[in-house]
Short mmCIF file of C-alpha atoms in Angstrom, two decimals:
data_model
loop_
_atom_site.label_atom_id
_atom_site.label_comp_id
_atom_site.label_asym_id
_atom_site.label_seq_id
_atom_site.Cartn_x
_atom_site.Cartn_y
_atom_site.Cartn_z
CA UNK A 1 -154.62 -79.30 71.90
CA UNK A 2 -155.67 -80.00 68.24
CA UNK A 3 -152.00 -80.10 67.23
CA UNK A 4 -151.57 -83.18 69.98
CA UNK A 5 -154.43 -84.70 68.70
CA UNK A 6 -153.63 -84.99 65.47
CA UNK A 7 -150.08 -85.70 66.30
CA UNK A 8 -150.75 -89.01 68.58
CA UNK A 9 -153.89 -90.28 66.53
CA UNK A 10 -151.43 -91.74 64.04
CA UNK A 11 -148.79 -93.02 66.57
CA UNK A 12 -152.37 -94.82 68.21
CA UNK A 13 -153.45 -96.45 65.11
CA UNK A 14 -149.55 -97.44 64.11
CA UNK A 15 -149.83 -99.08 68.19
CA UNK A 16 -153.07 -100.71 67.67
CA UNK A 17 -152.04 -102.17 64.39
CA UNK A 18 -148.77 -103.29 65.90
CA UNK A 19 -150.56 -105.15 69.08
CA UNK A 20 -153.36 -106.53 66.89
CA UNK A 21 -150.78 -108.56 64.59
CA UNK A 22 -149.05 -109.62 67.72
CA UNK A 23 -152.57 -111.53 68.81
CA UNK A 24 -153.40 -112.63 65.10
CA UNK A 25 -149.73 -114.28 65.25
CA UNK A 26 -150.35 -115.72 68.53
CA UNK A 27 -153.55 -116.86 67.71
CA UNK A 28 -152.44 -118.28 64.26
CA UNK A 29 -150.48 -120.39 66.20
CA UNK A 30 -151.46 -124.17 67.51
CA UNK A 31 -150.11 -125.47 70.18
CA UNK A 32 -148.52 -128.66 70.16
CA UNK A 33 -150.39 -131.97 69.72
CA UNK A 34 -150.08 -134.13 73.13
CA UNK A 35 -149.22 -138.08 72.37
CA UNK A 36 -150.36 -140.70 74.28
CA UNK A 37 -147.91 -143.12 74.17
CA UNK A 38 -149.00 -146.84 75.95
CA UNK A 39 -146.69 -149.99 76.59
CA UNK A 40 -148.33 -152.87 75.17
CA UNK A 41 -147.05 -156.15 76.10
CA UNK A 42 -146.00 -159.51 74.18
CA UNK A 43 -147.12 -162.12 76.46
CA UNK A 44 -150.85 -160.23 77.13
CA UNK A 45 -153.55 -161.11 74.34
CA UNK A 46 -156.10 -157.96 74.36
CA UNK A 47 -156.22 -156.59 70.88
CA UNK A 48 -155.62 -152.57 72.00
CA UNK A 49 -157.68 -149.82 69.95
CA UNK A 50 -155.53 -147.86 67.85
CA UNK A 51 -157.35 -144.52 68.72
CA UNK A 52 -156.64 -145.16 72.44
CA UNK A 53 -153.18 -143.40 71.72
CA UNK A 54 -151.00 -142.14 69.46
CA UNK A 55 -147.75 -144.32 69.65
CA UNK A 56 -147.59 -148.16 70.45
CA UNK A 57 -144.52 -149.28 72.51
CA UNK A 58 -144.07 -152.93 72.09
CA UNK A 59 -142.93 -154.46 74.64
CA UNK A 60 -139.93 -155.97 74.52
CA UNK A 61 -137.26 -156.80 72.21
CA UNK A 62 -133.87 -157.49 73.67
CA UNK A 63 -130.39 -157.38 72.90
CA UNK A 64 -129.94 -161.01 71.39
CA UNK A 65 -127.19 -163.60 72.77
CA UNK A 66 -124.25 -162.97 70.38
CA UNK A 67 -124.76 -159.01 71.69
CA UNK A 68 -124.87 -157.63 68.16
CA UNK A 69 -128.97 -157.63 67.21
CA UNK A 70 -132.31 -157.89 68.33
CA UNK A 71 -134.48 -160.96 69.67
CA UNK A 72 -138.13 -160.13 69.60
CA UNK A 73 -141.08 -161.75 72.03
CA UNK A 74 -143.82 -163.02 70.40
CA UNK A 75 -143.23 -161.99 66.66
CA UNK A 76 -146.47 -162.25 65.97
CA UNK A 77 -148.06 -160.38 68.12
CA UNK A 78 -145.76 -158.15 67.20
CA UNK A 79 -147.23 -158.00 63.49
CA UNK A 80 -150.30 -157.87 64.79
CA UNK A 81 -149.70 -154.48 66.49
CA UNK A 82 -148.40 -152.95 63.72
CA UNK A 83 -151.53 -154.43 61.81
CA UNK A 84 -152.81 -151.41 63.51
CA UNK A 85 -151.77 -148.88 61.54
CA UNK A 86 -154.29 -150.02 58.79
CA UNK A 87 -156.82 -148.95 61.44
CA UNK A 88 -155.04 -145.85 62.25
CA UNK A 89 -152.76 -144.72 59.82
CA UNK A 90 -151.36 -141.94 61.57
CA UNK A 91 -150.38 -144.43 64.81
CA UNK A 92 -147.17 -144.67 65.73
CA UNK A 93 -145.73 -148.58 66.52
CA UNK A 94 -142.47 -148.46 67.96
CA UNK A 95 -139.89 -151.84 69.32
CA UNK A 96 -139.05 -151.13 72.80
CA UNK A 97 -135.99 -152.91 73.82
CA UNK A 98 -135.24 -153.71 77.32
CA UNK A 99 -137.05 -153.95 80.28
CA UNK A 100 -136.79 -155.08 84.08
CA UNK A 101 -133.79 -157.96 83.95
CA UNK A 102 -133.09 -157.61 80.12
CA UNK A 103 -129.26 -157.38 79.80
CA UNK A 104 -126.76 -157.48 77.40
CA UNK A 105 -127.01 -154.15 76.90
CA UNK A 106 -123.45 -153.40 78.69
CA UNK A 107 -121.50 -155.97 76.81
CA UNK A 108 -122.67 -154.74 73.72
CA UNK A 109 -122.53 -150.73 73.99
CA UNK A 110 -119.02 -151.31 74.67
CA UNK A 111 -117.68 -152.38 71.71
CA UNK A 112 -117.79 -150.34 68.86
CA UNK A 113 -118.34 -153.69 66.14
CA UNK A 114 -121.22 -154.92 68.20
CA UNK A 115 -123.04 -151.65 68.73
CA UNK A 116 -123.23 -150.83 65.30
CA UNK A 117 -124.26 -154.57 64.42
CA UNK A 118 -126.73 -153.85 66.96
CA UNK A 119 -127.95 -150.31 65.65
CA UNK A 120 -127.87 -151.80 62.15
CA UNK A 121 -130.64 -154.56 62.85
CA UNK A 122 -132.73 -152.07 64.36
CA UNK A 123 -132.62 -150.22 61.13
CA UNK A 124 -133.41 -153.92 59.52
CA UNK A 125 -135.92 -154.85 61.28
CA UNK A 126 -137.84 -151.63 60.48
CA UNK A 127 -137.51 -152.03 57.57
CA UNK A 128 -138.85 -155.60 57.55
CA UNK A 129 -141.54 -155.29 59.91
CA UNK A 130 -142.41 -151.56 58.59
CA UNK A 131 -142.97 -150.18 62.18
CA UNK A 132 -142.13 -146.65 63.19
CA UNK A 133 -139.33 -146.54 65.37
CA UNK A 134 -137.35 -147.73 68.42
CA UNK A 135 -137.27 -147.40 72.18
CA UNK A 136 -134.38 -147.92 74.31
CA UNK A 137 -135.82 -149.39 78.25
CA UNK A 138 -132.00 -149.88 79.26
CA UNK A 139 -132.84 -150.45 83.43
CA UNK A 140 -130.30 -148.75 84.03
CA UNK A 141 -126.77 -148.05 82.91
CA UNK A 142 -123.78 -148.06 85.40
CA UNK A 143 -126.13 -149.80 87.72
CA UNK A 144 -126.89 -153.71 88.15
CA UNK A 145 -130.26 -153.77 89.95
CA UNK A 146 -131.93 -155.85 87.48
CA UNK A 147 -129.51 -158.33 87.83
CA UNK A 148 -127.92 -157.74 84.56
CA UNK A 149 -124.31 -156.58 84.03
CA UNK A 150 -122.89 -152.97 84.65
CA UNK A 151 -120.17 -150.86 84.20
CA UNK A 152 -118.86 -147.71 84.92
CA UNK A 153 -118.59 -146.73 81.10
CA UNK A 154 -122.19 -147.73 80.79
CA UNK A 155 -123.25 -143.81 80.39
CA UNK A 156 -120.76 -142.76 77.80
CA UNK A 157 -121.83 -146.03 75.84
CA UNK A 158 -124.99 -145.53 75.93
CA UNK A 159 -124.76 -142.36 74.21
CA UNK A 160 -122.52 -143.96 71.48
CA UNK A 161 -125.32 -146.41 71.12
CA UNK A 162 -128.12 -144.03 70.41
CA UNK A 163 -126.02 -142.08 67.98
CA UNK A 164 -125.81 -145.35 66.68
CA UNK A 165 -128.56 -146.67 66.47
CA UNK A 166 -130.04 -142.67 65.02
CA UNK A 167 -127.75 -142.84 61.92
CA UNK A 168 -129.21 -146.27 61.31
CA UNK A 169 -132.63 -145.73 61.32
CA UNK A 170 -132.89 -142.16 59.54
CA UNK A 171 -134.07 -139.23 60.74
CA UNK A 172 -137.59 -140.27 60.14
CA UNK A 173 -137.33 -142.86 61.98
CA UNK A 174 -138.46 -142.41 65.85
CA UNK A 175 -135.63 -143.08 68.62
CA UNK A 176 -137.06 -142.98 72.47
CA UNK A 177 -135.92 -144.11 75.34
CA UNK A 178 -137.32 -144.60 79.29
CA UNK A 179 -135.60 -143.25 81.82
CA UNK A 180 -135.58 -143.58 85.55
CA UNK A 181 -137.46 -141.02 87.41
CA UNK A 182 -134.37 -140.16 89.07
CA UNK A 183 -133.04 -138.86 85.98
CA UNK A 184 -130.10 -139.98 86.39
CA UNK A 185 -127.91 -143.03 84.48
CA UNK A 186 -128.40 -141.25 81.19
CA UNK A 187 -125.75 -138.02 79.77
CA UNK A 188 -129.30 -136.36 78.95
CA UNK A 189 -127.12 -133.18 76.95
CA UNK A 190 -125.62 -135.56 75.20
CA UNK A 191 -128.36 -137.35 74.19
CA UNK A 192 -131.58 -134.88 73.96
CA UNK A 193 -130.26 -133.37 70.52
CA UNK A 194 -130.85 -137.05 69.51
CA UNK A 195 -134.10 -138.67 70.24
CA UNK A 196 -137.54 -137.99 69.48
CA UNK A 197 -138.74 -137.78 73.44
CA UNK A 198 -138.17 -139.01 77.04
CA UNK A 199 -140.39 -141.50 79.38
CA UNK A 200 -140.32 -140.92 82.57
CA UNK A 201 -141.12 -143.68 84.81
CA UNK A 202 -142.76 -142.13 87.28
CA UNK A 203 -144.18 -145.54 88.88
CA UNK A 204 -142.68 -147.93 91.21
CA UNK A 205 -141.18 -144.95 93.21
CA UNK A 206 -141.79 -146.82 96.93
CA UNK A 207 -141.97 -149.98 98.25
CA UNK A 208 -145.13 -150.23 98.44
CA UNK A 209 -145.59 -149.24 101.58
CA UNK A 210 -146.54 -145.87 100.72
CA UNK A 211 -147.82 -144.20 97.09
CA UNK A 212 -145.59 -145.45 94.01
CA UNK A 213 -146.57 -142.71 91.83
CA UNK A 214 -147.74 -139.46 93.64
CA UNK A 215 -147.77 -136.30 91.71
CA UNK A 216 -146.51 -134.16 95.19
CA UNK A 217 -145.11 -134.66 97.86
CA UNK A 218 -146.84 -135.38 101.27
CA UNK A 219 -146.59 -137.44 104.65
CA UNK A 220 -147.22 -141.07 102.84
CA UNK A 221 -145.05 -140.72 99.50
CA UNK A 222 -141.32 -141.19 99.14
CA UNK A 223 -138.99 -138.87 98.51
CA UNK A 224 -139.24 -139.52 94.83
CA UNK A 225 -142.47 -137.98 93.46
CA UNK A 226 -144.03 -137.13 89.57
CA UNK A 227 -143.49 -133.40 89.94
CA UNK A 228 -139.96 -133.86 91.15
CA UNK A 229 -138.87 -136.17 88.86
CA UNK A 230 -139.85 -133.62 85.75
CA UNK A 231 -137.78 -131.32 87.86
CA UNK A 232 -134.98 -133.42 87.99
CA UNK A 233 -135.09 -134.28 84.27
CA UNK A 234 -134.85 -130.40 83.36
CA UNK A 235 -132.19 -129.76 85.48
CA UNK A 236 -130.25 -133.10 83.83
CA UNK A 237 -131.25 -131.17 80.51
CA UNK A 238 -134.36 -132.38 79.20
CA UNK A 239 -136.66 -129.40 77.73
CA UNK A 240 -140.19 -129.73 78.93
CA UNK A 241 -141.26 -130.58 75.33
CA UNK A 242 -139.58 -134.04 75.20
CA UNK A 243 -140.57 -135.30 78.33
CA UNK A 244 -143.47 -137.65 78.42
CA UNK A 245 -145.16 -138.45 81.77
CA UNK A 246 -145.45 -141.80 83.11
CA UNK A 247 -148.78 -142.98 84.27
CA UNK A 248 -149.12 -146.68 86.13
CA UNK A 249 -152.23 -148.53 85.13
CA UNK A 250 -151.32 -150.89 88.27
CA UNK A 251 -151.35 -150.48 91.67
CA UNK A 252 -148.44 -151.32 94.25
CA UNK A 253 -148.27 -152.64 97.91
CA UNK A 254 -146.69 -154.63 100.35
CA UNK A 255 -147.44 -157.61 102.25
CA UNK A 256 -145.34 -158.90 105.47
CA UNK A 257 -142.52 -156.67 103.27
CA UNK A 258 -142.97 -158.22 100.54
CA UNK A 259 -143.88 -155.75 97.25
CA UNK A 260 -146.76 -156.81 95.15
CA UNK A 261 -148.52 -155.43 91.66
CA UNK A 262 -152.59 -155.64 90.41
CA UNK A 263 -153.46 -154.13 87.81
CA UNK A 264 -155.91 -151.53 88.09
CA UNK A 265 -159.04 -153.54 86.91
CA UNK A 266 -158.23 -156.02 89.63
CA UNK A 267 -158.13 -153.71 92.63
CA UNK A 268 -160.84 -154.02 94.50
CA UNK A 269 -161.89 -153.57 98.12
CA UNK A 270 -161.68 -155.89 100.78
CA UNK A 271 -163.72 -156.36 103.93
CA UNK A 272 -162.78 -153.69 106.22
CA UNK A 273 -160.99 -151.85 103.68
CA UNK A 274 -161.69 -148.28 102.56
CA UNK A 275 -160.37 -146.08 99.96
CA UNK A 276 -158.63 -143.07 100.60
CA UNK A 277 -157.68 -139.34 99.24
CA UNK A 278 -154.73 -137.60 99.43
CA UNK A 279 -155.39 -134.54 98.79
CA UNK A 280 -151.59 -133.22 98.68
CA UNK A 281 -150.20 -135.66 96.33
CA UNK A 282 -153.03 -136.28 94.73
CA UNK A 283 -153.36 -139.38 95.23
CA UNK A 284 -156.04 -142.40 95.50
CA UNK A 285 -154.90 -145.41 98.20
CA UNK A 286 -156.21 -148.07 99.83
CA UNK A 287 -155.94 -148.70 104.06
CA UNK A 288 -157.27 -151.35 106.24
CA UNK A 289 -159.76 -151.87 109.04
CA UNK A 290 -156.76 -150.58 111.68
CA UNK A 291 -155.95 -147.58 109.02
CA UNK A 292 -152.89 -149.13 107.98
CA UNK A 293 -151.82 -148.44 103.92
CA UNK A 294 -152.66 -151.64 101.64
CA UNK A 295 -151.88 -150.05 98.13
CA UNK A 296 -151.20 -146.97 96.41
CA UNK A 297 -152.80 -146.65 92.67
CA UNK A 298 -154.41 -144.42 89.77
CA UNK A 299 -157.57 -143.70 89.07
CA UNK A 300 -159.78 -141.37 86.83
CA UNK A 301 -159.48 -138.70 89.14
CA UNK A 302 -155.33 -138.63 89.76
CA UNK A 303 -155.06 -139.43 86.43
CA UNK A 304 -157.20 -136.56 85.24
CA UNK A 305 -154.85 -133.99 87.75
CA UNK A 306 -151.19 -135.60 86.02
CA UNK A 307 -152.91 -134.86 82.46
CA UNK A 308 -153.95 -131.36 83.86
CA UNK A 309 -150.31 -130.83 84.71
CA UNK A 310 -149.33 -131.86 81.38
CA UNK A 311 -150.46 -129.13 80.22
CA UNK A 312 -149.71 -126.63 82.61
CA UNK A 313 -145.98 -127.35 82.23
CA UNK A 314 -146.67 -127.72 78.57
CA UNK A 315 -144.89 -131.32 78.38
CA UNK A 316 -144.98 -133.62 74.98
CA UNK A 317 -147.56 -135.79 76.81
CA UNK A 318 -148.53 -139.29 78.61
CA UNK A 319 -147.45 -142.51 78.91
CA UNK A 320 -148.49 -145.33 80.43
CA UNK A 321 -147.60 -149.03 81.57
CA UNK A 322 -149.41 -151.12 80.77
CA UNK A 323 -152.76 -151.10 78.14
CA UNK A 324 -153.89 -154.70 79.51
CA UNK A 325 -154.33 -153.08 83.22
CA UNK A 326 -157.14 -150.70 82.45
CA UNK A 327 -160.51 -152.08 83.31
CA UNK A 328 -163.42 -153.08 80.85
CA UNK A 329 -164.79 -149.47 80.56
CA UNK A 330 -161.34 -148.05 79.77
CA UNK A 331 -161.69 -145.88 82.78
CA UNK A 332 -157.62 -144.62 82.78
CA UNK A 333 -157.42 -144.59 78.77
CA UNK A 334 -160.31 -142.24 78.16
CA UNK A 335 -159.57 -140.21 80.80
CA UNK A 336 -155.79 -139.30 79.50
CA UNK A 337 -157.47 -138.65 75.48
CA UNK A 338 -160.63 -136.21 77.49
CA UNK A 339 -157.78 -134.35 78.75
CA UNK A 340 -154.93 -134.42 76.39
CA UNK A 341 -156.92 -134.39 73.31
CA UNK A 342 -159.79 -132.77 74.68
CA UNK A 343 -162.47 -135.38 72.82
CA UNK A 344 -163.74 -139.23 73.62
CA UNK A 345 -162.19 -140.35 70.26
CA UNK A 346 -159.66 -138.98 68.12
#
């Protein structure tokens, strides 16, 4: 017995030394800072606070009408965002170019002289302006929903054009893009090894006639939900640490089928109205005297389950659409930086 003893004493302490610098080096290291990345927009006048978020999509710039640069809304609001940075040096300001009925974008991917004039004022234009990078909110190649021109080539191009528009701006620079929350449009292989991150847009999902943005699936959402669209994005090849969840600060419903917006300061209850749970997709929503669904929305409490599932499937972090639709107390804003960043102010 002593012989055993003094034989496996060593072979203990060599095992405990072994498993205690296996928890130092998992405790040595971090995990990864969530962003907070909100859609500010040129023709809205609120003055955001720069430690609401960590990056600053300006929104929009488009593709201009010779196809080979950028025309900017509002220039100077535009400065005045990136004025921002003196506030918070480490924010992020990025030009997002695109957006619901903004075309061009076809016309110009496809040929190889405009794209690169196009990638090359990017580069300019940071330089100019001294902002941090650009986002591409191309809705959507291949596809002409938004009224703007298509073509089948649209996904190849649209690879060439971030490659593009990548060697233009440096590697420092940040490159983005939003994508649809059906993942689909975009040669994601192709194109992960070259940006920074992903937005999903994981609003406007319905009609209105049901939730726009649940996180799960249940008896009043479309088929399209939060939780599938990450899934969807994975499978298209998009690691969980690049995708950034989309968060609507509006609501959406429908009236005598027609789809309408409010932002969610503005939604309030009506006479006869109540405000509902759904507790499967998590998932705040408005219904009438008769029961019938008025409008689907966000609110601290959905908002605070997405964040939570942020981190559970250990994505880069949050965006949202837009600033100007949170109410006076910031309601949706502070709730995404108590979660993600686990303070009030940061």
């Amino acid at each position: 017995m002593s012989n055993i003893k003094s034989l496996s004493f060593p072979l203990l302490l060599l095992l405990g030394l072994f498993c205690m610098s296996l928890a130092c080096s998992g405790a040595d290291k971090e995990p990864e800072e969530k962003i907070i990345v909100a859609y500010v927009t040129s023709w809205s006048d609120v003055i955001p606070d720069p430690s609401d978020f960590t990056h600053l999509n300006y929104a929009f710039g488009h593709v201009n009408e010779s196809f080979d640069g950028i025309k900017i809304d509002n220039v100077e609001r535009f400065k005045n965002m990136i004025k921002l940075k003196e506030k918070n040096p480490d924010l992020k300001v990025l030009l997002s170019i695109g957006g619901w009925g903004s075309g061009r974008f076809s016309e110009m991917a496809a040929s190889d002289s405009l794209r690169k004039s196009f990638a090359k004022n990017c580069g300019q234009l940071i330089e100019e302006y001294k902002f941090d990078g650009i986002d591409i909110d191309w809705e959507y190649p291949t596809i002409g929903w938004a009224g703007i021109s298509s073509d089948p080539e649209d996904t190849k191009n649209f690879t060439l054009l971030m490659a593009d528009i990548r060697e233009a701006i440096n590697e420092d620079k940040l490159l983005t893009l939003a994508s649809s929350a059906t993942a689909r449009y975009v040669d994601f292989n192709a194109v992960v090894p070259i940006v920074d991150f992903v937005n999903l847009m994981t609003y406007d999902m319905s009609d209105g006639m049901e939730h726009h943005s649940p996180l799960f699936s249940s008896s009043i959402t479309p088929e399209m939900t939060s939780d599938k669209s990450v899934r969807l994005h994975r499978e298209a090849g998009v690691p969980n640490e690049k995708m950034v969840l989309g968060i609507p600060f509006f609501g959406r419903g429908n009236h005598n089928k027609e789809t309408y917006y409010k932002e969610y300061k503005d939604i309030t209850l009506q006479p006869g109205q109540q405000e509902k749970w759904d507790s499967i997709s998590k998932s705040p929503y408005i219904v009438d005297a008769d029961g019938n669904f008025v409008i689907g929305f966000d609110n601290p409490r959905s908002v605070e389950i997405k964040c939570e599932y942020i981190l559970d499937n250990n994505l880069k972090g949050a965006m949202f659409w837009d600033y100007n639709g949170d109410d006076s107390s910031k309601s949706l804003s502070k709730t995404i930086k108590k979660v993600l960043k686990g303070q009030k102010n940061f």
